[in-house]
Every structure is written in structure tokens, then in C-alpha cells.
Amino acid sequence: MPKSIYLTLIAICFSCMLLQQAQAEVITIAGSSTIQKFIKLAANVYSSRHPDIQFIIGSGGSTAGFAKVIDGRIQIGMMSRELTDDEKKKLGSIQHLVVGLDAVVPVVSREVFQAGIKLVDLPTLARIYQGKIVSWNQLGGANRKILVADKEVHRGTRFVFAMAVFGDPKARATKRAIILGDNQEVLNLVSSSDQAIGYVSFAYASGDVKALSLKVDDKVISPTLSNIRNGSFPMARKLYLLVPKNVPGYVADFVRFVQSEEAMALVKKAGYIPVN
Amino acid sequence: MLKKRTLEFPVAVAVAVAVAVAVALSQLKSHLNEEAITNLTTVNNSIQISLHRQIREISLSSQQILKNELVYQNIYKLLQKPDISKGERFNLRELLAKHIFPQGYKGFYLIGKNHKILISMKEHDTHKPPPSVVLNAIERLNQGEPFIVTHAFVFDGKTSMWGIASVMNDTGKVFGYFALSLGADFRFSSTTLTSGISYETGETYLVDENGLMLSESRFKEHLVMTGLLAEGEPSTKHLRVADPGVNLLEANNEVELPKDKWPLTFGVQQALTTHRMGWSTTGYRDYRGVPVIGVWRWDVPLQAAIITEIDEDEALDKYVYVRNVMLALLLVVVIGSVVAVMAYSRLRVRSEREANYHRNLLLESTAGAIYGIDMEGRCTFVNREFLSLLGYEEQEVLGQTIHSLIHHSYPDGRPYPVEECNIYKAHQNQSRIHRDDESFWTKDGEEIKVEYWAQPLLEDGKAVGSVVTFVDITEKRMLECEKEQLEKQVHHSQRLESLGILAGGIAHDFNNILAAILGNASLISSYVMKDPLRAKERADRIVQSAETAGVLCKQMLAYSGKGQFILKSISLSPLVEEMTHLLEVSIDKSVVIKYYLADRLPKVMVDEAQIQQVVMNLVTNANEAIEGKSGVISITTGVMYADEQYLSDCHAGEHTSAGRFVYVEVSDNGCGMDKETVQKIFDPFFTTKVTGRGLGMSATLGIVRGHHGALKVYSEKGRGTTFKLLLPISKEEHIHTDTATKQSNILPPRFLEKAVLVVDDEETVREMACMMLEELGFKTIPASDGEEALSLYRRHQGDICLVLTDLTMPHMDGRDLFIRLKQLNSDCHIILSSGYNSQEAIQQFSGKGLAGFIQKPYTEDTLRQEIIKVLGEESDNA
């Protein structure tokens, strides 16, 4: 009789283990589309090794990512800007982990670049975005109006751009500016036009759009890896993950993977700069 | 032979399993193919649905943009203007950019009714003609289609896809066309590269009517590797979906035709020519040359073929796996059964070898020589004894015609033709042959007398040869010859010995006779003158004595004879009677011979002299057993019936068989013999006498056997000995009486085969009566007294037609028997026989129904007449 009870118990244990194995764990992530590019790569690699782990990766911008992780709607928040003072207060026990570096790079349509606009300084950028400079010939380019592409206020990229250009992350641009969402929309616009300017994350600044060098203190600083890493490029930023301390083990494990040496190669692949 | 037969089983098993595996595999393959096709069809369907939804969504968002009042007014206004200023174009760009880029589009094109681009995101597109794909789409819009998503095309150096709608007023009048450039998310590839992908190698792609791919290939790496695409080059519109003829992914394959001559892949050909849904389970090569299983369809709204394929290797990898497992299992089964059968056959071979070894050992060790022959008489087998007897080596005889080797001549040296060979008859006639009168001849030409047995070898009832067993009887034959010689010599010397004894007796008799003659002669000479009468008396005595001497001489002559074996039909009683004088002179004076000689004994075929010698021997032995004291020797003759059991107690010859015998019995009341002595008395040279040579009894037995007779010995130490010599009744006797019977047999036929119950306590009388009755054609049932007769009568009443009974008998005499029989059956015919005269007997039975009487001793004729009288009356009455 006791024998059969043991056997039953063992059978139950086994079935529990099997059930546990069969149930897939889900990791929810949201926030900056900038970091999303890297996190998707990392998630692909990670889930190929852990088939039981599934990912739901949303974007929505750094601010949204912060809000969701604070509310506990997601397990990991992505943030591509520094925390505001308000946010720092709310952060509490949530970890604030750097996974990479990025820069916000001003980009123009190829035709604009080819017409001679290759360099800009921050005040000039400010005037373009404020609508004070409206034609490229004002800057020595072709006689074409400037089509200004701005980003939504809650975007980390805009936060960095506005801080650098206007000194205020919430500073408004000209009303004529076309307000877009993620980096790809900016790319679509700038590349399909022959008179547009916009700004994107360093990783997107290639192909059909042309990145402008910045003139700071009479020095021309190109958006290169070394300039970003050494801090000379002014619109650089850190990429953060927000991870609450009490996340389940499998989430913590993924976070460890994201910070690993291997993941740094993925950061590079995503077009960003590894931390070390 | 054995190996071949034992391998049949595993081969059969392997073939059966292989067939089962083949059937199962083909079922599995077709099932997996069907399953793959079902999956591919599902994917293909869902891609079609997704693409259609995608088109609908683009169409909707395009309409929404156009429905925006500001946008519509601006477009409407600008489309009607003959000239549009740069500023107006910029303003429209700013306006539309806010609507289209946040939705993921890559730009817009406003096309006038003159089919020229009026405004786009780029200033320098102005007044350019749109590409022909777009013009075709405009044509379709004009024909009434509400919205068209073009195929991919290259415009301004970039791969593009546009969604185009007409710009019209409320009345449906077309003013121009509005196109949205689809961003990557709206392209077909975004669907085909996500939902269209399955497993490792499953993909879905679109192909236009020229066979160019309209979406991005999943296998860009392969395409770049094989040189079909340049690095970074999209497959859309750049890849012709054609069959290279070989698998390009395999390193050594070289393509025969130039790229542009390759035929379109089978799936594309089918889709483009049939414009119907189709599939291939047998597989074909895709644009990489890899064998695939595919499903295709032609989509009218897309004006493209939607093709879903999966590498055959992957679709069938389960099949390949199962096939490999099954083949491995099959191999294991085959190897296992071969190993098992080999082990089994080895075991069988070993046990057969052992059995053969033991059989051969038996054959080799047996004392008999054995050889086998086939149907042609060639030797197939010999054993060791054969070789040692005949002096051949095994290889010298195997395969040879055995008759010409060892059986070529008769014992007398005449050639023995093979056609007459008795041994070969065994297999020729399928019969057993046994001979002991032939000879085999050794390698050296010496003769071996043999006794052989040839037995046919039968396989399924058909002779395949024979086996011959033989023994060397040369020595035996020699011994037999020697024995025969010895016996002759023994007879001879025994005769001489008897003669010696006889001569002594005779000399004595002769002396007596001569003394009588001399005495009488001398008396005659003295009386002849004085008293002539007395002289004559003496002379008569002399004559008498001379006659006595003559008889004596005659007997001696008869006894000595010439040693020839002359068979004559004689009666034993007269023979003994003739010998009486001879016997009496051969025994001591103190011994008396009593004769009980039966009259009218049946005759026997014997050599008179030899039988006389036997009787002589028996009498002299009896005389000696009495050892000079006074004693009696009885000589009895008679007839008796001896059955097998009786004969088995006798010393009988091989050819002696049960039946009626005439006997001579010699009994004495001498010293007798113990059992050991009785057993030895017939051995030659065994003697209890001081002077004897020990040949008498052995010679006696030889003679008895020679006459197919038997000799019974009964001896008791201190009481005496009885020798009973049995001699078979001569056949001539039967024949003689047969003819006599035939002449006078008038018995009614209904009594033939009936039985007569013969009752007599005297065996000779009983057997004689039986013989006579059997000669008359009756069966006989003998009984030795009244009680036995009564029980036999009860048992055989139906068969018995007559009872012949003696009057005086022990236990129950004839009178009592008569009364009891009459009580049992009043119609019973009873003939009485007695030594009393008939008158006396008939008086005793008068009025009691006595059928007949016969006075003893009676002859056959008397008996016959009495029976005829009795049964004849019966017959007449009937």
C-alpha cells in the first residue's frame, strides 16, 4: 500500500515537472525604439537557446517604457535618455542598467548633402527647428525650402536632441515641422525627400540619408564611434534598461545575458556602441 | 545442401520483412508528402489572405488620406491647375508628409491625367513619367478597379511598390491619380518573409508573369553564394525563378546552360501556364536547384503567382529517419536470423556429425562386413570389416561394380555372370536375399565362403540401392565338413566296437553251437552203429545247431552290412524281433529282455542297419547300466503323437516337426544317471565305461537326426534310464493306405471333415486308431480316459459324429462313458473295442443302443467295415 502511494507521489512530481517545462515563460519589454533594435537581436539569440522563453517587445518611446515598468505592466523598460529629476524620484528600487551608448545624429536628404550641406553647428540646428531658417540656400545650399522632421516629445532621441540643441528637452519646434514617431519614419521621410532634415539614432544614420558633422567650438566633429565613445560628439546618450529588483529568475537571467560580453557584440551589430 | 536449405528461411524472412518495410515506407512517404502538401497549401492560402488584407488596408489608409478635407481640397485644386508652383508643391509635401510618414509610407505621387507626375516628395520627380508598371495600374484603374497595389518595380534607382487610387469627384469623374509608396512594412516581402516561412526551409514567394521574383527570397545567402544575386541586391525583380538543372548548393555541380537559358522552375511554369492552384508531391528543383515539394496558385488581384515550397529533405526528414531506422532494423533482423540459422545449422551439423560418427563407429565396429550398392551395382559404402576380409583399400572399391570385383565366380570356379547375381536381385526385385552357399573372392583371388543378407534400400518406397551384410563362413564350413567326417568315422568305429562286443558274444554262441555239433557228431559216431535211432536224433540236433548258426550268421551280415545308407520302408516291431538273438548274446546272462512290441505298426523310412545299431547301442548301454546285477531291459514299440512342446524336451534334428511318430523305447532298471551326466551323454568321447570309446550315444543321436527323428531321455539316479527313439511315420505308408481307402471308401460325404472321438488308455492303440480314421477322412480327437473323453465330447459335440472307445480304462471305463454319453446325447454313435470277445461285450450292452463293436486287435479293414456299417445304417435311416 505505501509503495503505491510513493509511486503516485513520484508520478505527480514528474507530471508537475513536465507541466512546468511545457509552460513557456514570457518576458515583456517596452520603451525606446532605439534600444528595441538591440533588444530584438538579443532576444532572438537568447530564445534560440531557451525555447521555453518567449518575448513580447514593444516600443512606444523611453518615457512610455519608464511609465510601464513603474506600473509593473512590463518587466523590463528600455530608455535611451537620462532620467529626469521627477523620474529619478519615482525610480525607487528599480535598477538602471547601461547596456550601450548611442548618439543622435542630424541627417539630411542626399540631394541636400550633395548640394554642400555637410556641416552644421548647434545654434544653426536650433534656428532650423525653430523655423528661423527656412531654405537651404540660407546655409549655402540649393534654393529649396527646408522640410523639417521632428519627433514626438516623449521620444528619447528627441529628449537628447532638444537638450543639446535647445537646452530644454521639452522645447517646441516650428509648427511646420512634421512630427514623426520612430527612427524609421524619419528615415522614410528624409530619404524620400530631396529637401528634408531630421535626426535619428546613430544606428540609423546611413544608406539613403546623410549624417551631418557638428561644428563645436570651431571643431568639426563627425558622428563616428570614437567621437561618441570619447564624449566629444555632443548629442551622445546612454542606453538604459530599467529592471525591477524583484523580477523572476528567468528575467534576471536574460538581463545578465544582455550585459554579457556576447551581447555587446549584438549592440555593435545593432549599430550602437558597447559600454566597454 | 544443408546450408542451402537452412538459408532459405532467413532469406524468406528477410524478403517478407523487406516487402513489409517497403510497403510501410511507401505508405509513410505518401502520407508525409500529403501532410507536407497540406501544410504548404495552408501556408499558401494564409499568405494569399494576408496579402489581400494588406492590399485592403493600404487601400483603406489611402482612401482615408484622400478623405481628409484639407488634403482632398488641396489635391483637387492642384490637379485642376495647369501650372503648379514650387511653393504649392512644397506646401502639399508638408501637408501630406504629416499624414503618410507616421503611417509608415515612404512617400506619395500625384499623377495628372496626362500620366505625368505632378507632385511627389522630390522636386525633381516633377513632370517625370511614372514607370510602365504604374501606367498599367492606371489602365486598370480606368477600367474600374478601385485600388491597385503594383508589383515591385525599380524607380529612381530604388525598388518600389505603389498603391494607386484614382482621385475623383462625387460624380466619379477622374482628375488624376494618387499613389503611396509602400514602406518596407507594406511590401509583400513583409508578409511572405514572416507568415510564409515554415520550418527550416519552407518559404513563400511571389513571381510575376515573366518569372521574376516579386518578393524577397528567404535564401539570400544562398543566392549571393551561388552568384545569382550580388551582395546587397534584392531578389525582388532581380531574380528569375528558373531551374539551374543541378543543385547549386552542392559544391561539385556545374551548370550546363547560361543563366538566362534556364527553364522556369516546374512550379512557376505550372502557375503561369495553368493559372490554377496546383502541387507536386514528386518534387522538382527550385531556383537554387534544390529538390523541393511545392504548392502554387495564380492570384488575379496581385497578378502574380504565389508559390510555397519546402525542401524535400526537410519534408521527408521524418521519412528518411524512419526509413533509416527501419533499414537498420531490417539489417539487424537479417543479420540476426542469419546468425541464428547459422548457429542452428552448425549445431545440427555437429549433432549430425556426432550421430554419423556413432553410426559409422557401429558400422565400422560390427563383426559383419557391410557394403552398399547403388541401382547400377556400384559400391557406395564399405565398412572396415569388408576391407579387412577382402583385402581391398576403400578407394579401390568405392564407385566400382562390386560384382566383378568380389562376386565374379561361383564356389566351383565357374564364372558368375552379373545378370545372375543374387545380390543385385535385392534392389532389382525389392526383396530380401539370404544365401549361405556362395563365395566372395578377395583381392588376392582367394575364395571366402560367405553367408550374406542383401536388403533393398528404399527411399519413399522406391529402391535406390541395397545394403549387403556378410560373414565369412569358410571356417564354419570347414568345421562342418570335419564334423561330418568325424561323425562318419565315429559311426564306423562305433560299429567296429559293437562288432567287437558282438563278436565276443557270437564266438561264445558259436562255440556252444560248435560244442553241440562236435558233441553230437562224436555221439553219432559212437551211436551210429549201436543205436542208429539215437544217432539220427543227434544228427537232427546237429542240423538244428547248424541252422541256429546260420541264423546267427544271417543276423551278423545284416548288422555289418556295407555301411551304406539305404532307406527302406519297414516296420519297427519286426526289426526288433529280428534282433532278439543278437541282443540276447550281447547282454549279461543275469539280464532279461522283455519285449512289448506293437502289432501292425505303421512303417518308417529308415536305414535298417543304422536303426539296428541304435537299438543295439541302447540295449548294450542298458545292459551296462545294470552293472552285472540281475535286471530287466524292456523294449517297447508303439505309435504316439508328439507336439512341439514334447519335441522341445527331446534331442531332435532341425527338420523334425510335430506329428505322429513310431517309437522304440528301451528302459532299464539300472543305476540311472544324474542330470549333469544326462547332459553330456551325447558328446563324442564322453564315456562312463572303462573300456568304451564314448562314441555310442553321439553316433546314435547322429543317426536319429539323420532320420528326422528325436530321442527322449529320462533317467533317475539309482532307478534306471529310459531312451525313447521317435521316428517319423513314412509318407509311403500314407500313400499306400490312401489308395486303399480310395478303393473302398464309401462313406457318405456328409461325414467327411467330421470328427471321431477316440478313447483309449493305451497310446499306441489310440494313435493307430486315429491314424486309421484320418486315413478314412475323419478328423480325430484323442482322449486317454473316460473323463477326458466326456469333457472333450461336451466341448466338440457338434463336430463329433462317432465315439470309438476302449472298454477297460482307468478313472472312467468304457461302460460308464457309454452311459454318460448316452445321457448327454441319446443319438450318439459309439463303437466299443475290447480284447474281450464280442459276444461277451454285446451281452453287457444289449438293448442299450450300442452302435457297434470291434474286437481288438483290429485292422484298418475291420475298423473301416465297422464304421461303414454303423454310419451307413445311419445314412440309410436318414
Short mmCIF file of N, CA, C and O in Angstrom, two decimals, chain B residues 682-749:
data_model
loop_
_atom_site.label_atom_id
_atom_site.label_comp_id
_atom_site.label_asym_id
_atom_site.label_seq_id
_atom_site.Cartn_x
_atom_site.Cartn_y
_atom_site.Cartn_z
N PHE B 682 25.62 -87.22 -24.99
CA PHE B 682 25.69 -87.22 -26.47
C PHE B 682 26.99 -86.60 -26.98
O PHE B 682 27.22 -86.55 -28.18
N ASP B 683 27.80 -86.06 -26.05
CA ASP B 683 29.09 -85.52 -26.51
C ASP B 683 29.98 -86.67 -26.96
O ASP B 683 30.06 -87.70 -26.30
N PRO B 684 30.67 -86.51 -28.08
CA PRO B 684 31.56 -87.55 -28.54
C PRO B 684 32.68 -87.77 -27.50
O PRO B 684 33.11 -86.81 -26.85
N PHE B 685 33.08 -88.96 -27.37
CA PHE B 685 34.19 -89.38 -26.48
C PHE B 685 33.88 -89.20 -25.01
O PHE B 685 34.74 -89.25 -24.18
N PHE B 686 32.60 -88.91 -24.69
CA PHE B 686 32.22 -88.91 -23.28
C PHE B 686 31.80 -90.35 -22.94
O PHE B 686 30.98 -90.96 -23.62
N THR B 687 32.40 -90.85 -21.90
CA THR B 687 32.07 -92.24 -21.54
C THR B 687 32.14 -92.44 -20.04
O THR B 687 32.89 -91.75 -19.35
N THR B 688 31.31 -93.35 -19.57
CA THR B 688 31.37 -93.71 -18.16
C THR B 688 31.98 -95.10 -18.01
O THR B 688 32.13 -95.62 -16.92
N LYS B 689 32.30 -95.67 -19.18
CA LYS B 689 32.83 -97.05 -19.15
C LYS B 689 34.34 -97.02 -19.15
O LYS B 689 34.94 -96.08 -19.66
N VAL B 690 34.90 -98.09 -18.62
CA VAL B 690 36.37 -98.18 -18.57
C VAL B 690 36.92 -98.48 -19.96
O VAL B 690 37.87 -97.87 -20.41
N THR B 691 36.21 -99.32 -20.68
CA THR B 691 36.75 -99.75 -21.96
C THR B 691 36.16 -99.01 -23.15
O THR B 691 36.66 -99.09 -24.24
N GLY B 692 35.06 -98.28 -22.91
CA GLY B 692 34.35 -97.65 -24.06
C GLY B 692 35.13 -96.51 -24.69
O GLY B 692 36.07 -95.98 -24.10
N ARG B 693 34.71 -96.22 -25.90
CA ARG B 693 35.37 -95.11 -26.57
C ARG B 693 34.49 -93.85 -26.59
O ARG B 693 34.85 -92.85 -27.18
N GLY B 694 33.30 -93.96 -26.00
CA GLY B 694 32.48 -92.75 -25.86
C GLY B 694 31.86 -92.27 -27.15
O GLY B 694 31.67 -91.09 -27.34
N LEU B 695 31.65 -93.17 -28.07
CA LEU B 695 31.12 -92.73 -29.36
C LEU B 695 29.69 -93.18 -29.58
O LEU B 695 29.00 -92.69 -30.46
N GLY B 696 29.23 -94.12 -28.76
CA GLY B 696 27.94 -94.75 -28.98
C GLY B 696 26.79 -93.78 -29.04
O GLY B 696 26.05 -93.71 -30.02
N MET B 697 26.64 -92.99 -28.00
CA MET B 697 25.47 -92.12 -27.94
C MET B 697 25.53 -91.02 -28.98
O MET B 697 24.53 -90.61 -29.54
N SER B 698 26.75 -90.50 -29.22
CA SER B 698 26.85 -89.42 -30.22
C SER B 698 26.50 -89.97 -31.58
O SER B 698 25.81 -89.31 -32.37
N ALA B 699 26.92 -91.18 -31.86
CA ALA B 699 26.56 -91.80 -33.13
C ALA B 699 25.06 -92.03 -33.18
O ALA B 699 24.41 -91.74 -34.20
N THR B 700 24.51 -92.47 -32.09
CA THR B 700 23.07 -92.71 -32.02
C THR B 700 22.28 -91.45 -32.36
O THR B 700 21.37 -91.46 -33.19
N LEU B 701 22.70 -90.34 -31.71
CA LEU B 701 21.98 -89.09 -31.96
C LEU B 701 22.13 -88.66 -33.42
O LEU B 701 21.17 -88.19 -34.04
N GLY B 702 23.34 -88.84 -33.95
CA GLY B 702 23.55 -88.51 -35.37
C GLY B 702 22.59 -89.27 -36.25
O GLY B 702 21.97 -88.71 -37.16
N ILE B 703 22.42 -90.54 -35.97
CA ILE B 703 21.52 -91.36 -36.79
C ILE B 703 20.08 -90.88 -36.64
O ILE B 703 19.36 -90.73 -37.63
N VAL B 704 19.71 -90.62 -35.39
CA VAL B 704 18.32 -90.18 -35.15
C VAL B 704 18.03 -88.89 -35.91
O VAL B 704 17.03 -88.76 -36.59
N ARG B 705 18.96 -87.96 -35.82
CA ARG B 705 18.77 -86.68 -36.53
C ARG B 705 18.73 -86.90 -38.02
O ARG B 705 17.97 -86.25 -38.73
N GLY B 706 19.60 -87.78 -38.46
CA GLY B 706 19.62 -88.09 -39.89
C GLY B 706 18.29 -88.62 -40.38
O GLY B 706 17.94 -88.45 -41.55
N HIS B 707 17.53 -89.20 -39.50
CA HIS B 707 16.22 -89.73 -39.90
C HIS B 707 15.08 -88.78 -39.55
O HIS B 707 13.92 -89.17 -39.58
N HIS B 708 15.46 -87.53 -39.23
CA HIS B 708 14.46 -86.53 -38.81
C HIS B 708 13.66 -87.02 -37.62
O HIS B 708 12.48 -86.72 -37.48
N GLY B 709 14.32 -87.80 -36.80
CA GLY B 709 13.63 -88.33 -35.63
C GLY B 709 14.02 -87.57 -34.39
O GLY B 709 14.59 -86.48 -34.47
N ALA B 710 13.69 -88.12 -33.23
CA ALA B 710 14.01 -87.46 -31.97
C ALA B 710 14.33 -88.53 -30.94
O ALA B 710 13.93 -89.68 -31.09
N LEU B 711 15.09 -88.12 -29.93
CA LEU B 711 15.48 -89.07 -28.90
C LEU B 711 15.18 -88.44 -27.55
O LEU B 711 15.63 -87.35 -27.25
N LYS B 712 14.35 -89.14 -26.77
CA LYS B 712 13.98 -88.60 -25.47
C LYS B 712 14.68 -89.42 -24.40
O LYS B 712 14.70 -90.65 -24.46
N VAL B 713 15.27 -88.72 -23.46
CA VAL B 713 15.99 -89.43 -22.39
C VAL B 713 15.29 -89.14 -21.09
O VAL B 713 14.99 -87.98 -20.78
N TYR B 714 15.02 -90.19 -20.32
CA TYR B 714 14.50 -89.98 -18.97
C TYR B 714 15.32 -90.86 -18.05
O TYR B 714 15.42 -92.07 -18.25
N SER B 715 15.97 -90.24 -17.09
CA SER B 715 16.82 -91.05 -16.22
C SER B 715 16.70 -90.58 -14.79
O SER B 715 16.57 -89.38 -14.54
N GLU B 716 16.77 -91.51 -13.88
CA GLU B 716 16.72 -91.16 -12.46
C GLU B 716 17.81 -91.95 -11.77
O GLU B 716 17.90 -93.18 -11.94
N LYS B 717 18.64 -91.24 -11.05
CA LYS B 717 19.78 -91.88 -10.41
C LYS B 717 19.30 -93.01 -9.49
O LYS B 717 18.42 -92.80 -8.64
N GLY B 718 19.83 -94.21 -9.71
CA GLY B 718 19.50 -95.35 -8.86
C GLY B 718 18.24 -96.10 -9.27
O GLY B 718 17.98 -97.18 -8.77
N ARG B 719 17.45 -95.50 -10.15
CA ARG B 719 16.19 -96.14 -10.55
C ARG B 719 16.27 -96.77 -11.92
O ARG B 719 15.65 -97.78 -12.21
N GLY B 720 16.95 -96.06 -12.81
CA GLY B 720 17.03 -96.60 -14.16
C GLY B 720 16.91 -95.51 -15.22
O GLY B 720 16.79 -94.34 -14.88
N THR B 721 17.00 -95.94 -16.47
CA THR B 721 17.01 -94.98 -17.57
C THR B 721 16.08 -95.48 -18.66
O THR B 721 15.96 -96.68 -18.88
N THR B 722 15.42 -94.49 -19.32
CA THR B 722 14.59 -94.84 -20.48
C THR B 722 15.01 -93.97 -21.66
O THR B 722 15.12 -92.75 -21.53
N PHE B 723 15.32 -94.63 -22.77
CA PHE B 723 15.57 -93.92 -24.03
C PHE B 723 14.41 -94.21 -24.94
O PHE B 723 14.01 -95.37 -25.10
N LYS B 724 13.85 -93.13 -25.51
CA LYS B 724 12.72 -93.34 -26.43
C LYS B 724 13.13 -92.79 -27.77
O LYS B 724 13.42 -91.58 -27.90
N LEU B 725 13.21 -93.66 -28.76
CA LEU B 725 13.62 -93.25 -30.11
C LEU B 725 12.37 -93.02 -30.95
O LEU B 725 11.56 -93.93 -31.12
N LEU B 726 12.19 -91.79 -31.43
CA LEU B 726 11.00 -91.46 -32.22
C LEU B 726 11.40 -91.36 -33.69
O LEU B 726 12.35 -90.65 -34.03
N LEU B 727 10.63 -92.02 -34.53
CA LEU B 727 10.92 -91.95 -35.97
C LEU B 727 9.64 -91.56 -36.70
O LEU B 727 8.57 -92.11 -36.43
N PRO B 728 9.74 -90.56 -37.59
CA PRO B 728 8.52 -90.11 -38.27
C PRO B 728 7.95 -91.20 -39.16
O PRO B 728 8.70 -91.95 -39.79
N ILE B 729 6.65 -91.24 -39.21
CA ILE B 729 5.98 -92.27 -40.00
C ILE B 729 6.20 -91.99 -41.46
O ILE B 729 6.07 -90.84 -41.92
N SER B 730 6.55 -93.07 -42.18
CA SER B 730 6.89 -92.93 -43.59
C SER B 730 5.71 -92.42 -44.40
O SER B 730 4.56 -92.76 -44.16
N LYS B 731 6.01 -91.55 -45.39
CA LYS B 731 4.95 -91.00 -46.23
C LYS B 731 4.39 -92.07 -47.17
O LYS B 731 3.23 -92.02 -47.55
N GLU B 732 5.24 -92.95 -47.54
CA GLU B 732 4.78 -94.04 -48.42
C GLU B 732 3.63 -94.80 -47.79
O GLU B 732 2.71 -95.23 -48.45
N GLU B 733 3.74 -94.93 -46.47
CA GLU B 733 2.68 -95.59 -45.71
C GLU B 733 1.35 -94.92 -45.96
O GLU B 733 0.36 -95.54 -46.26
N HIS B 734 1.39 -93.58 -45.89
CA HIS B 734 0.15 -92.81 -46.11
C HIS B 734 -0.37 -93.04 -47.49
O HIS B 734 -1.55 -93.29 -47.70
N ILE B 735 0.53 -92.88 -48.46
CA ILE B 735 0.12 -93.02 -49.86
C ILE B 735 -0.50 -94.38 -50.09
O ILE B 735 -1.57 -94.51 -50.67
N HIS B 736 0.16 -95.37 -49.51
CA HIS B 736 -0.33 -96.73 -49.68
C HIS B 736 -1.75 -96.86 -49.15
O HIS B 736 -2.65 -97.31 -49.83
N THR B 737 -1.95 -96.36 -47.95
CA THR B 737 -3.29 -96.51 -47.37
C THR B 737 -4.30 -95.62 -48.08
O THR B 737 -5.46 -95.96 -48.17
N ASP B 738 -3.81 -94.44 -48.56
CA ASP B 738 -4.72 -93.57 -49.32
C ASP B 738 -5.37 -94.31 -50.46
O ASP B 738 -6.59 -94.26 -50.64
N THR B 739 -4.51 -94.97 -51.23
CA THR B 739 -5.05 -95.67 -52.41
C THR B 739 -6.02 -96.75 -51.97
O THR B 739 -7.10 -96.92 -52.56
N ALA B 740 -5.65 -97.42 -50.86
CA ALA B 740 -6.54 -98.46 -50.35
C ALA B 740 -7.88 -97.88 -49.95
O ALA B 740 -8.94 -98.43 -50.26
N THR B 741 -7.81 -96.72 -49.29
CA THR B 741 -9.05 -96.08 -48.83
C THR B 741 -9.92 -95.70 -50.02
O THR B 741 -11.12 -95.91 -50.01
N LYS B 742 -9.23 -95.14 -51.01
CA LYS B 742 -9.99 -94.66 -52.15
C LYS B 742 -10.80 -95.78 -52.79
O LYS B 742 -11.93 -95.59 -53.22
N GLN B 743 -10.17 -96.95 -52.79
CA GLN B 743 -10.85 -98.05 -53.45
C GLN B 743 -12.13 -98.45 -52.71
O GLN B 743 -13.13 -98.80 -53.30
N SER B 744 -12.06 -98.39 -51.38
CA SER B 744 -13.18 -98.96 -50.64
C SER B 744 -13.95 -97.93 -49.83
O SER B 744 -14.78 -98.26 -49.01
N ASN B 745 -13.58 -96.64 -49.97
CA ASN B 745 -14.25 -95.64 -49.15
C ASN B 745 -15.63 -95.35 -49.72
O ASN B 745 -15.79 -94.76 -50.77
N ILE B 746 -16.62 -95.77 -48.96
CA ILE B 746 -17.96 -95.49 -49.43
C ILE B 746 -18.72 -94.65 -48.41
O ILE B 746 -19.93 -94.67 -48.30
N LEU B 747 -17.93 -93.93 -47.63
CA LEU B 747 -18.56 -93.07 -46.62
C LEU B 747 -19.40 -91.98 -47.28
O LEU B 747 -18.99 -91.40 -48.28
N PRO B 748 -20.56 -91.73 -46.71
CA PRO B 748 -21.33 -90.62 -47.25
C PRO B 748 -20.54 -89.32 -47.04
O PRO B 748 -19.92 -89.15 -45.98
N PRO B 749 -20.58 -88.43 -48.01
CA PRO B 749 -19.75 -87.23 -47.95
C PRO B 749 -20.05 -86.36 -46.72
O PRO B 749 -19.18 -85.63 -46.26
#
